[in-house]
Amino acid sequence: MDVHLILRRDGMDGPRVLLSRRAGAVYAAGLWHLPSGHLDGPHEDVVDALVRETAEETGVFVDPADVRPATAIHHRSPDGGARVGFFFEVRRWHGTPRVMEPAVCDAMDWCRLDALPVPMVAYCRAGLDAYWAGARLAVHFQRPGDPIAYDPTQDRLRTVPAVGDTRSPLSETAARALTERPVDEGSGA
């Protein structure tokens, strides 16, 4: 089980999220990803883990009352390992984000949701696409041999409709079309 921070700020050019680039001898080195991490044990819940990971990785302090659930992703990696990731949106925090763990992160930047950087971890991109599409739950099952990095030619995201939602689930292609649409600068969103 893991937690992912969608630290979001809105501006005239649309919503932006904080991303970091993994570095060193870590999984997915060189790829962009949300600040994230795993629970430290059975004593820690997902909100406490998010607050702790946020401080450790970005130097930003978040009040647990400001943490909002964004989406959950049931993910299977190309090597067959499966897990569930909880993605949380935070719009209020204290401090200025900065690289706190230079051995595993060499850059941090605010990126537009409709113009995410490449290369990016596919699982993270799936979470952001599901979030931006408004999906509360999604499945992202990669196949053996799929790259760890996001590849727009691989359609691996499937959103799961909420109770009462009669719309069809979105595929990664449909979700990507939503995330890559032009932003209306006058909307303030």
Short mmCIF file of N, CA and C in Angstrom, two decimals:
data_model
loop_
_atom_site.label_atom_id
_atom_site.label_comp_id
_atom_site.label_asym_id
_atom_site.label_seq_id
_atom_site.Cartn_x
_atom_site.Cartn_y
_atom_site.Cartn_z
N MET A 1 0.85 -1.17 0.00
CA MET A 1 0.00 0.00 0.00
C MET A 1 0.89 1.23 0.00
N ASP A 2 0.54 2.20 -0.84
CA ASP A 2 1.35 3.41 -0.88
C ASP A 2 0.45 4.64 -0.96
N VAL A 3 1.05 5.80 -0.67
CA VAL A 3 0.33 7.07 -0.69
C VAL A 3 1.05 8.02 -1.64
N HIS A 4 0.26 8.86 -2.32
CA HIS A 4 0.79 9.80 -3.31
C HIS A 4 0.20 11.17 -3.02
N LEU A 5 1.06 12.18 -3.04
CA LEU A 5 0.65 13.55 -2.77
C LEU A 5 0.37 14.29 -4.06
N ILE A 6 -0.85 14.79 -4.20
CA ILE A 6 -1.18 15.72 -5.28
C ILE A 6 -1.25 17.10 -4.63
N LEU A 7 -0.08 17.73 -4.51
CA LEU A 7 0.00 19.08 -3.96
C LEU A 7 -0.38 20.00 -5.12
N ARG A 8 -1.54 20.63 -5.01
CA ARG A 8 -2.11 21.36 -6.15
C ARG A 8 -2.24 22.84 -5.85
N ARG A 9 -1.87 23.61 -6.84
CA ARG A 9 -2.12 25.05 -6.80
C ARG A 9 -2.71 25.46 -8.14
N ASP A 10 -3.65 26.38 -8.10
CA ASP A 10 -4.32 26.84 -9.31
C ASP A 10 -3.81 28.22 -9.68
N GLY A 11 -3.63 28.43 -10.97
CA GLY A 11 -3.15 29.71 -11.46
C GLY A 11 -3.85 30.09 -12.74
N MET A 12 -3.43 31.19 -13.31
CA MET A 12 -4.04 31.68 -14.55
C MET A 12 -3.86 30.70 -15.70
N ASP A 13 -2.81 29.91 -15.67
CA ASP A 13 -2.57 28.95 -16.76
C ASP A 13 -3.12 27.56 -16.43
N GLY A 14 -3.92 27.46 -15.38
CA GLY A 14 -4.54 26.18 -15.03
C GLY A 14 -3.91 25.56 -13.79
N PRO A 15 -4.43 24.40 -13.40
CA PRO A 15 -3.91 23.74 -12.20
C PRO A 15 -2.53 23.15 -12.43
N ARG A 16 -1.71 23.24 -11.38
CA ARG A 16 -0.37 22.66 -11.39
C ARG A 16 -0.21 21.75 -10.19
N VAL A 17 0.61 20.73 -10.36
CA VAL A 17 0.91 19.80 -9.28
C VAL A 17 2.42 19.72 -9.12
N LEU A 18 2.84 19.44 -7.90
CA LEU A 18 4.26 19.32 -7.61
C LEU A 18 4.73 17.91 -7.97
N LEU A 19 5.77 17.85 -8.81
CA LEU A 19 6.37 16.57 -9.18
C LEU A 19 7.85 16.60 -8.82
N SER A 20 8.38 15.42 -8.57
CA SER A 20 9.81 15.30 -8.31
C SER A 20 10.39 14.27 -9.28
N ARG A 21 11.68 14.42 -9.58
CA ARG A 21 12.35 13.47 -10.48
C ARG A 21 13.23 12.54 -9.64
N ARG A 22 12.94 11.26 -9.80
CA ARG A 22 13.66 10.23 -9.04
C ARG A 22 15.11 10.16 -9.54
N ALA A 23 16.03 9.89 -8.61
CA ALA A 23 17.45 9.88 -8.96
C ALA A 23 18.19 8.87 -8.11
N GLY A 24 19.39 8.52 -8.56
CA GLY A 24 20.25 7.62 -7.80
C GLY A 24 19.88 6.16 -8.05
N ALA A 25 20.23 5.34 -7.09
CA ALA A 25 20.03 3.89 -7.21
C ALA A 25 18.65 3.51 -6.68
N VAL A 26 17.60 4.07 -7.31
CA VAL A 26 16.22 3.81 -6.89
C VAL A 26 15.41 3.34 -8.10
N TYR A 27 14.29 2.73 -7.82
CA TYR A 27 13.34 2.34 -8.85
C TYR A 27 12.92 3.57 -9.66
N ALA A 28 12.92 3.45 -10.96
CA ALA A 28 12.45 4.49 -11.88
C ALA A 28 13.31 5.75 -11.85
N ALA A 29 14.59 5.62 -11.62
CA ALA A 29 15.48 6.78 -11.63
C ALA A 29 15.38 7.50 -12.97
N GLY A 30 15.34 8.84 -12.90
CA GLY A 30 15.24 9.66 -14.09
C GLY A 30 13.81 9.97 -14.52
N LEU A 31 12.83 9.35 -13.85
CA LEU A 31 11.43 9.57 -14.20
C LEU A 31 10.76 10.51 -13.20
N TRP A 32 9.81 11.31 -13.69
CA TRP A 32 9.04 12.20 -12.84
C TRP A 32 7.96 11.41 -12.12
N HIS A 33 7.66 11.84 -10.90
CA HIS A 33 6.70 11.14 -10.05
C HIS A 33 6.18 12.12 -9.01
N LEU A 34 5.01 11.81 -8.46
CA LEU A 34 4.51 12.58 -7.32
C LEU A 34 5.31 12.24 -6.08
N PRO A 35 5.45 13.16 -5.13
CA PRO A 35 5.99 12.77 -3.83
C PRO A 35 5.11 11.64 -3.28
N SER A 36 5.74 10.59 -2.81
CA SER A 36 4.97 9.40 -2.40
C SER A 36 5.80 8.53 -1.47
N GLY A 37 5.14 7.50 -0.95
CA GLY A 37 5.86 6.56 -0.10
C GLY A 37 4.93 5.48 0.42
N HIS A 38 5.48 4.66 1.28
CA HIS A 38 4.76 3.53 1.86
C HIS A 38 4.48 3.79 3.34
N LEU A 39 3.51 3.09 3.87
CA LEU A 39 3.24 3.15 5.29
C LEU A 39 4.42 2.55 6.05
N ASP A 40 4.73 3.12 7.21
CA ASP A 40 5.86 2.65 8.01
C ASP A 40 5.53 1.44 8.88
N GLY A 41 4.30 1.00 8.87
CA GLY A 41 3.92 -0.16 9.67
C GLY A 41 2.47 -0.09 10.06
N PRO A 42 2.01 -1.07 10.85
CA PRO A 42 0.60 -1.15 11.21
C PRO A 42 0.12 -0.02 12.11
N HIS A 43 1.05 0.73 12.69
CA HIS A 43 0.67 1.86 13.55
C HIS A 43 0.29 3.10 12.76
N GLU A 44 0.57 3.11 11.45
CA GLU A 44 0.40 4.32 10.65
C GLU A 44 -0.76 4.15 9.66
N ASP A 45 -1.67 5.14 9.62
CA ASP A 45 -2.73 5.10 8.62
C ASP A 45 -2.30 5.88 7.38
N VAL A 46 -3.12 5.85 6.33
CA VAL A 46 -2.72 6.46 5.06
C VAL A 46 -2.58 7.98 5.15
N VAL A 47 -3.39 8.64 5.96
CA VAL A 47 -3.29 10.10 6.09
C VAL A 47 -2.01 10.46 6.84
N ASP A 48 -1.73 9.77 7.94
CA ASP A 48 -0.49 10.03 8.67
C ASP A 48 0.73 9.76 7.79
N ALA A 49 0.67 8.71 6.99
CA ALA A 49 1.78 8.39 6.08
C ALA A 49 1.98 9.50 5.07
N LEU A 50 0.89 10.03 4.53
CA LEU A 50 1.00 11.11 3.56
C LEU A 50 1.62 12.36 4.19
N VAL A 51 1.17 12.72 5.38
CA VAL A 51 1.71 13.89 6.07
C VAL A 51 3.20 13.71 6.33
N ARG A 52 3.58 12.52 6.81
CA ARG A 52 5.00 12.24 7.09
C ARG A 52 5.84 12.27 5.81
N GLU A 53 5.38 11.56 4.77
CA GLU A 53 6.13 11.51 3.51
C GLU A 53 6.27 12.90 2.89
N THR A 54 5.23 13.71 2.99
CA THR A 54 5.27 15.07 2.45
C THR A 54 6.39 15.87 3.12
N ALA A 55 6.46 15.82 4.44
CA ALA A 55 7.51 16.55 5.17
C ALA A 55 8.89 16.00 4.82
N GLU A 56 9.02 14.69 4.79
CA GLU A 56 10.32 14.07 4.51
C GLU A 56 10.83 14.40 3.11
N GLU A 57 9.94 14.38 2.12
CA GLU A 57 10.38 14.54 0.73
C GLU A 57 10.39 15.98 0.23
N THR A 58 9.50 16.83 0.78
CA THR A 58 9.36 18.18 0.22
C THR A 58 9.64 19.30 1.22
N GLY A 59 9.72 18.99 2.50
CA GLY A 59 9.90 20.01 3.52
C GLY A 59 8.63 20.78 3.80
N VAL A 60 7.52 20.39 3.21
CA VAL A 60 6.23 21.05 3.38
C VAL A 60 5.47 20.36 4.51
N PHE A 61 4.79 21.16 5.31
CA PHE A 61 4.00 20.62 6.41
C PHE A 61 2.52 20.75 6.08
N VAL A 62 1.81 19.64 6.23
CA VAL A 62 0.39 19.55 5.90
C VAL A 62 -0.38 19.17 7.15
N ASP A 63 -1.45 19.89 7.42
CA ASP A 63 -2.36 19.54 8.50
C ASP A 63 -3.22 18.38 8.00
N PRO A 64 -3.33 17.29 8.75
CA PRO A 64 -4.16 16.16 8.30
C PRO A 64 -5.59 16.58 7.93
N ALA A 65 -6.10 17.65 8.52
CA ALA A 65 -7.45 18.13 8.19
C ALA A 65 -7.53 18.69 6.77
N ASP A 66 -6.38 18.98 6.15
CA ASP A 66 -6.36 19.52 4.79
C ASP A 66 -6.14 18.45 3.73
N VAL A 67 -6.07 17.20 4.12
CA VAL A 67 -5.86 16.08 3.19
C VAL A 67 -7.22 15.61 2.67
N ARG A 68 -7.33 15.53 1.34
CA ARG A 68 -8.58 15.08 0.71
C ARG A 68 -8.30 13.87 -0.19
N PRO A 69 -9.16 12.84 -0.10
CA PRO A 69 -8.97 11.70 -1.01
C PRO A 69 -9.24 12.13 -2.45
N ALA A 70 -8.37 11.73 -3.36
CA ALA A 70 -8.53 12.09 -4.76
C ALA A 70 -8.93 10.88 -5.60
N THR A 71 -8.16 9.82 -5.52
CA THR A 71 -8.46 8.59 -6.25
C THR A 71 -7.64 7.46 -5.63
N ALA A 72 -8.04 6.26 -5.94
CA ALA A 72 -7.28 5.08 -5.55
C ALA A 72 -7.03 4.27 -6.81
N ILE A 73 -5.84 3.71 -6.91
CA ILE A 73 -5.46 2.95 -8.09
C ILE A 73 -5.02 1.55 -7.66
N HIS A 74 -5.66 0.54 -8.24
CA HIS A 74 -5.19 -0.84 -8.08
C HIS A 74 -4.23 -1.06 -9.24
N HIS A 75 -2.97 -1.23 -8.90
CA HIS A 75 -1.89 -1.25 -9.90
C HIS A 75 -1.18 -2.60 -9.92
N ARG A 76 -0.85 -3.04 -11.12
CA ARG A 76 0.04 -4.19 -11.28
C ARG A 76 1.18 -3.74 -12.17
N SER A 77 2.40 -3.91 -11.68
CA SER A 77 3.58 -3.49 -12.41
C SER A 77 3.93 -4.50 -13.50
N PRO A 78 4.82 -4.13 -14.42
CA PRO A 78 5.21 -5.06 -15.48
C PRO A 78 5.81 -6.38 -14.95
N ASP A 79 6.38 -6.35 -13.74
CA ASP A 79 6.95 -7.60 -13.19
C ASP A 79 5.90 -8.44 -12.46
N GLY A 80 4.65 -7.98 -12.43
CA GLY A 80 3.55 -8.76 -11.85
C GLY A 80 3.20 -8.41 -10.42
N GLY A 81 4.00 -7.58 -9.75
CA GLY A 81 3.68 -7.17 -8.39
C GLY A 81 2.46 -6.26 -8.38
N ALA A 82 1.57 -6.48 -7.43
CA ALA A 82 0.34 -5.67 -7.37
C ALA A 82 0.26 -4.92 -6.04
N ARG A 83 -0.38 -3.76 -6.08
CA ARG A 83 -0.59 -2.97 -4.87
C ARG A 83 -1.72 -1.98 -5.11
N VAL A 84 -2.11 -1.31 -4.03
CA VAL A 84 -3.11 -0.26 -4.10
C VAL A 84 -2.45 1.04 -3.67
N GLY A 85 -2.65 2.07 -4.46
CA GLY A 85 -2.12 3.38 -4.14
C GLY A 85 -3.26 4.35 -3.88
N PHE A 86 -3.11 5.11 -2.80
CA PHE A 86 -4.08 6.15 -2.46
C PHE A 86 -3.48 7.50 -2.84
N PHE A 87 -4.20 8.23 -3.68
CA PHE A 87 -3.76 9.54 -4.14
C PHE A 87 -4.59 10.58 -3.41
N PHE A 88 -3.91 11.54 -2.77
CA PHE A 88 -4.57 12.56 -1.96
C PHE A 88 -4.26 13.94 -2.50
N GLU A 89 -5.28 14.78 -2.55
CA GLU A 89 -5.11 16.17 -2.95
C GLU A 89 -4.93 17.03 -1.71
N VAL A 90 -3.98 17.94 -1.78
CA VAL A 90 -3.75 18.93 -0.73
C VAL A 90 -3.62 20.29 -1.41
N ARG A 91 -4.42 21.24 -0.94
CA ARG A 91 -4.38 22.60 -1.51
C ARG A 91 -3.90 23.64 -0.51
N ARG A 92 -3.73 23.24 0.77
CA ARG A 92 -3.20 24.15 1.80
C ARG A 92 -2.04 23.47 2.49
N TRP A 93 -0.94 24.20 2.66
CA TRP A 93 0.24 23.67 3.32
C TRP A 93 1.07 24.82 3.86
N HIS A 94 2.07 24.48 4.62
CA HIS A 94 3.00 25.46 5.19
C HIS A 94 4.40 25.14 4.70
N GLY A 95 5.09 26.17 4.22
CA GLY A 95 6.46 25.99 3.75
C GLY A 95 6.54 26.04 2.24
N THR A 96 7.78 26.02 1.78
CA THR A 96 8.07 26.04 0.35
C THR A 96 8.66 24.69 -0.05
N PRO A 97 8.05 24.02 -1.03
CA PRO A 97 8.59 22.72 -1.44
C PRO A 97 10.03 22.82 -1.94
N ARG A 98 10.82 21.84 -1.52
CA ARG A 98 12.22 21.77 -1.96
C ARG A 98 12.68 20.32 -1.86
N VAL A 99 13.72 19.99 -2.57
CA VAL A 99 14.28 18.64 -2.54
C VAL A 99 14.90 18.41 -1.16
N MET A 100 14.36 17.44 -0.44
CA MET A 100 14.85 17.12 0.90
C MET A 100 15.71 15.86 0.91
N GLU A 101 15.59 15.04 -0.13
CA GLU A 101 16.33 13.78 -0.19
C GLU A 101 17.11 13.71 -1.50
N PRO A 102 18.22 14.47 -1.60
CA PRO A 102 18.95 14.55 -2.86
C PRO A 102 19.53 13.22 -3.35
N ALA A 103 19.65 12.24 -2.48
CA ALA A 103 20.15 10.93 -2.91
C ALA A 103 19.12 10.18 -3.75
N VAL A 104 17.84 10.54 -3.63
CA VAL A 104 16.79 9.83 -4.38
C VAL A 104 15.92 10.76 -5.23
N CYS A 105 16.22 12.06 -5.20
CA CYS A 105 15.44 13.04 -5.97
C CYS A 105 16.38 14.17 -6.39
N ASP A 106 16.44 14.45 -7.70
CA ASP A 106 17.36 15.50 -8.14
C ASP A 106 16.67 16.75 -8.68
N ALA A 107 15.33 16.76 -8.69
CA ALA A 107 14.62 17.95 -9.17
C ALA A 107 13.18 17.93 -8.66
N MET A 108 12.60 19.11 -8.61
CA MET A 108 11.21 19.26 -8.19
C MET A 108 10.66 20.45 -8.96
N ASP A 109 9.40 20.32 -9.45
CA ASP A 109 8.84 21.41 -10.23
C ASP A 109 7.32 21.36 -10.18
N TRP A 110 6.70 22.52 -10.39
CA TRP A 110 5.26 22.63 -10.51
C TRP A 110 4.92 22.41 -11.97
N CYS A 111 4.09 21.40 -12.26
CA CYS A 111 3.78 21.04 -13.64
C CYS A 111 2.28 21.15 -13.89
N ARG A 112 1.94 21.64 -15.06
CA ARG A 112 0.53 21.74 -15.43
C ARG A 112 -0.08 20.36 -15.58
N LEU A 113 -1.29 20.19 -15.08
CA LEU A 113 -1.98 18.91 -15.21
C LEU A 113 -2.27 18.54 -16.65
N ASP A 114 -2.38 19.53 -17.52
CA ASP A 114 -2.65 19.23 -18.93
C ASP A 114 -1.39 19.19 -19.77
N ALA A 115 -0.23 19.27 -19.13
CA ALA A 115 1.04 19.22 -19.85
C ALA A 115 2.10 18.57 -18.95
N LEU A 116 1.83 17.34 -18.54
CA LEU A 116 2.73 16.64 -17.63
C LEU A 116 4.04 16.31 -18.32
N PRO A 117 5.14 16.31 -17.58
CA PRO A 117 6.45 16.07 -18.20
C PRO A 117 6.66 14.61 -18.58
N VAL A 118 7.61 14.40 -19.45
CA VAL A 118 8.08 13.06 -19.78
C VAL A 118 9.58 13.06 -19.56
N PRO A 119 10.13 11.95 -19.20
CA PRO A 119 9.46 10.69 -18.90
C PRO A 119 8.86 10.70 -17.50
N MET A 120 7.75 10.00 -17.35
CA MET A 120 7.03 9.95 -16.07
C MET A 120 6.69 8.49 -15.76
N VAL A 121 6.68 8.14 -14.49
CA VAL A 121 6.29 6.79 -14.07
C VAL A 121 4.84 6.55 -14.52
N ALA A 122 4.61 5.45 -15.22
CA ALA A 122 3.28 5.16 -15.78
C ALA A 122 2.21 5.08 -14.69
N TYR A 123 2.52 4.46 -13.59
CA TYR A 123 1.57 4.31 -12.47
C TYR A 123 1.17 5.68 -11.93
N CYS A 124 2.12 6.56 -11.77
CA CYS A 124 1.84 7.92 -11.30
C CYS A 124 0.99 8.67 -12.31
N ARG A 125 1.34 8.55 -13.58
CA ARG A 125 0.57 9.21 -14.64
C ARG A 125 -0.87 8.69 -14.64
N ALA A 126 -1.05 7.38 -14.44
CA ALA A 126 -2.40 6.81 -14.40
C ALA A 126 -3.20 7.43 -13.24
N GLY A 127 -2.55 7.60 -12.09
CA GLY A 127 -3.23 8.22 -10.95
C GLY A 127 -3.64 9.65 -11.24
N LEU A 128 -2.75 10.41 -11.87
CA LEU A 128 -3.08 11.80 -12.21
C LEU A 128 -4.16 11.87 -13.28
N ASP A 129 -4.12 10.98 -14.26
CA ASP A 129 -5.17 10.96 -15.29
C ASP A 129 -6.52 10.61 -14.67
N ALA A 130 -6.55 9.62 -13.78
CA ALA A 130 -7.80 9.24 -13.11
C ALA A 130 -8.32 10.41 -12.26
N TYR A 131 -7.43 11.05 -11.52
CA TYR A 131 -7.79 12.21 -10.69
C TYR A 131 -8.38 13.32 -11.55
N TRP A 132 -7.71 13.66 -12.63
CA TRP A 132 -8.13 14.76 -13.48
C TRP A 132 -9.46 14.44 -14.16
N ALA A 133 -9.71 13.15 -14.41
CA ALA A 133 -10.98 12.72 -15.02
C ALA A 133 -12.10 12.63 -13.98
N GLY A 134 -11.78 12.78 -12.70
CA GLY A 134 -12.79 12.73 -11.65
C GLY A 134 -13.12 11.32 -11.18
N ALA A 135 -12.29 10.36 -11.53
CA ALA A 135 -12.54 8.97 -11.11
C ALA A 135 -12.07 8.77 -9.68
N ARG A 136 -12.89 8.13 -8.87
CA ARG A 136 -12.53 7.86 -7.48
C ARG A 136 -11.73 6.57 -7.35
N LEU A 137 -11.87 5.68 -8.36
CA LEU A 137 -11.18 4.39 -8.35
C LEU A 137 -10.82 4.02 -9.77
N ALA A 138 -9.63 3.45 -9.94
CA ALA A 138 -9.20 3.02 -11.27
C ALA A 138 -8.30 1.79 -11.14
N VAL A 139 -8.18 1.10 -12.24
CA VAL A 139 -7.31 -0.07 -12.33
C VAL A 139 -6.24 0.25 -13.37
N HIS A 140 -5.00 -0.04 -13.01
CA HIS A 140 -3.87 0.17 -13.93
C HIS A 140 -3.01 -1.09 -13.89
N PHE A 141 -3.33 -2.04 -14.74
CA PHE A 141 -2.62 -3.31 -14.78
C PHE A 141 -1.70 -3.32 -15.99
N GLN A 142 -0.41 -3.19 -15.73
CA GLN A 142 0.55 -3.25 -16.81
C GLN A 142 0.82 -4.72 -17.15
N ARG A 143 1.27 -4.94 -18.36
CA ARG A 143 1.57 -6.29 -18.84
C ARG A 143 3.07 -6.53 -18.77
N PRO A 144 3.47 -7.82 -18.68
CA PRO A 144 4.91 -8.12 -18.69
C PRO A 144 5.55 -7.49 -19.93
N GLY A 145 6.68 -6.85 -19.73
CA GLY A 145 7.38 -6.19 -20.83
C GLY A 145 7.00 -4.74 -21.02
N ASP A 146 5.92 -4.27 -20.40
CA ASP A 146 5.58 -2.85 -20.50
C ASP A 146 6.69 -2.03 -19.85
N PRO A 147 6.93 -0.83 -20.37
CA PRO A 147 7.93 0.03 -19.73
C PRO A 147 7.40 0.59 -18.41
N ILE A 148 8.32 0.92 -17.52
CA ILE A 148 7.95 1.58 -16.27
C ILE A 148 7.50 3.01 -16.57
N ALA A 149 8.13 3.62 -17.57
CA ALA A 149 7.79 4.98 -17.96
C ALA A 149 6.47 5.00 -18.72
N TYR A 150 5.72 6.07 -18.54
CA TYR A 150 4.47 6.26 -19.24
C TYR A 150 4.70 6.21 -20.74
N ASP A 151 3.87 5.45 -21.43
CA ASP A 151 3.93 5.32 -22.88
C ASP A 151 2.51 5.54 -23.39
N PRO A 152 2.26 6.62 -24.12
CA PRO A 152 0.90 6.93 -24.55
C PRO A 152 0.30 5.88 -25.49
N THR A 153 1.12 5.00 -26.04
CA THR A 153 0.58 3.97 -26.93
C THR A 153 0.04 2.77 -26.16
N GLN A 154 0.29 2.71 -24.86
CA GLN A 154 -0.21 1.61 -24.03
C GLN A 154 -1.45 2.05 -23.29
N ASP A 155 -2.59 1.40 -23.54
CA ASP A 155 -3.85 1.77 -22.92
C ASP A 155 -4.08 0.86 -21.72
N ARG A 156 -3.61 1.26 -20.53
CA ARG A 156 -3.65 0.39 -19.36
C ARG A 156 -4.53 0.91 -18.23
N LEU A 157 -5.04 2.11 -18.32
CA LEU A 157 -5.88 2.68 -17.27
C LEU A 157 -7.35 2.41 -17.56
N ARG A 158 -8.05 1.96 -16.55
CA ARG A 158 -9.51 1.77 -16.66
C ARG A 158 -10.13 2.34 -15.39
N THR A 159 -10.94 3.36 -15.56
CA THR A 159 -11.62 3.92 -14.40
C THR A 159 -12.82 3.05 -14.05
N VAL A 160 -13.19 3.07 -12.77
CA VAL A 160 -14.33 2.30 -12.28
C VAL A 160 -15.41 3.31 -11.88
N PRO A 161 -16.60 3.24 -12.50
CA PRO A 161 -17.63 4.22 -12.19
C PRO A 161 -18.07 4.14 -10.72
N ALA A 162 -18.42 5.28 -10.17
CA ALA A 162 -18.92 5.35 -8.79
C ALA A 162 -20.36 4.86 -8.74
N VAL A 163 -20.82 4.56 -7.55
CA VAL A 163 -22.21 4.16 -7.35
C VAL A 163 -23.11 5.25 -7.93
N GLY A 164 -24.10 4.86 -8.72
CA GLY A 164 -25.02 5.81 -9.31
C GLY A 164 -24.53 6.45 -10.59
N ASP A 165 -23.26 6.25 -10.94
CA ASP A 165 -22.69 6.82 -12.16
C ASP A 165 -23.01 5.88 -13.32
N THR A 166 -23.81 6.33 -14.26
CA THR A 166 -24.22 5.48 -15.37
C THR A 166 -23.31 5.62 -16.59
N ARG A 167 -22.30 6.48 -16.49
CA ARG A 167 -21.37 6.63 -17.61
C ARG A 167 -20.49 5.40 -17.72
N SER A 168 -19.98 5.16 -18.91
CA SER A 168 -19.06 4.05 -19.12
C SER A 168 -17.72 4.38 -18.50
N PRO A 169 -16.97 3.36 -18.06
CA PRO A 169 -15.63 3.61 -17.53
C PRO A 169 -14.75 4.24 -18.60
N LEU A 170 -13.80 5.06 -18.17
CA LEU A 170 -12.85 5.67 -19.10
C LEU A 170 -11.64 4.78 -19.27
N SER A 171 -11.20 4.64 -20.49
CA SER A 171 -9.92 3.99 -20.75
C SER A 171 -8.83 5.04 -20.56
N GLU A 172 -7.58 4.61 -20.59
CA GLU A 172 -6.48 5.57 -20.48
C GLU A 172 -6.56 6.58 -21.61
N THR A 173 -6.92 6.15 -22.81
CA THR A 173 -7.01 7.05 -23.94
C THR A 173 -8.04 8.15 -23.68
N ALA A 174 -9.20 7.78 -23.18
CA ALA A 174 -10.24 8.77 -22.89
C ALA A 174 -9.83 9.69 -21.75
N ALA A 175 -9.22 9.12 -20.71
CA ALA A 175 -8.76 9.94 -19.59
C ALA A 175 -7.67 10.90 -20.05
N ARG A 176 -6.76 10.40 -20.90
CA ARG A 176 -5.68 11.25 -21.42
C ARG A 176 -6.27 12.40 -22.24
N ALA A 177 -7.31 12.13 -23.02
CA ALA A 177 -7.95 13.19 -23.81
C ALA A 177 -8.47 14.29 -22.88
N LEU A 178 -8.98 13.91 -21.72
CA LEU A 178 -9.44 14.91 -20.75
C LEU A 178 -8.27 15.71 -20.20
N THR A 179 -7.16 15.03 -19.86
CA THR A 179 -6.03 15.72 -19.23
C THR A 179 -5.28 16.59 -20.22
N GLU A 180 -5.36 16.29 -21.49
CA GLU A 180 -4.58 17.04 -22.47
C GLU A 180 -5.42 18.08 -23.21
N ARG A 181 -6.65 18.32 -22.72
CA ARG A 181 -7.49 19.32 -23.37
C ARG A 181 -6.96 20.72 -23.02
N PRO A 182 -7.22 21.70 -23.88
CA PRO A 182 -6.78 23.07 -23.59
C PRO A 182 -7.44 23.59 -22.31
N VAL A 183 -6.71 24.38 -21.57
CA VAL A 183 -7.23 24.98 -20.35
C VAL A 183 -7.82 26.33 -20.69
N ASP A 184 -9.04 26.59 -20.22
CA ASP A 184 -9.67 27.88 -20.38
C ASP A 184 -9.10 28.83 -19.34
N GLU A 185 -8.25 29.75 -19.77
CA GLU A 185 -7.56 30.62 -18.81
C GLU A 185 -8.53 31.51 -18.04
N GLY A 186 -9.69 31.77 -18.57
CA GLY A 186 -10.65 32.62 -17.88
C GLY A 186 -11.43 31.90 -16.80
N SER A 187 -11.33 30.57 -16.76
CA SER A 187 -12.14 29.82 -15.81
C SER A 187 -11.57 29.82 -14.40
N GLY A 188 -10.26 30.08 -14.26
CA GLY A 188 -9.63 30.05 -12.94
C GLY A 188 -9.39 28.65 -12.45
N ALA A 189 -9.66 27.63 -13.28
CA ALA A 189 -9.45 26.24 -12.88
C ALA A 189 -8.17 25.71 -13.43
#
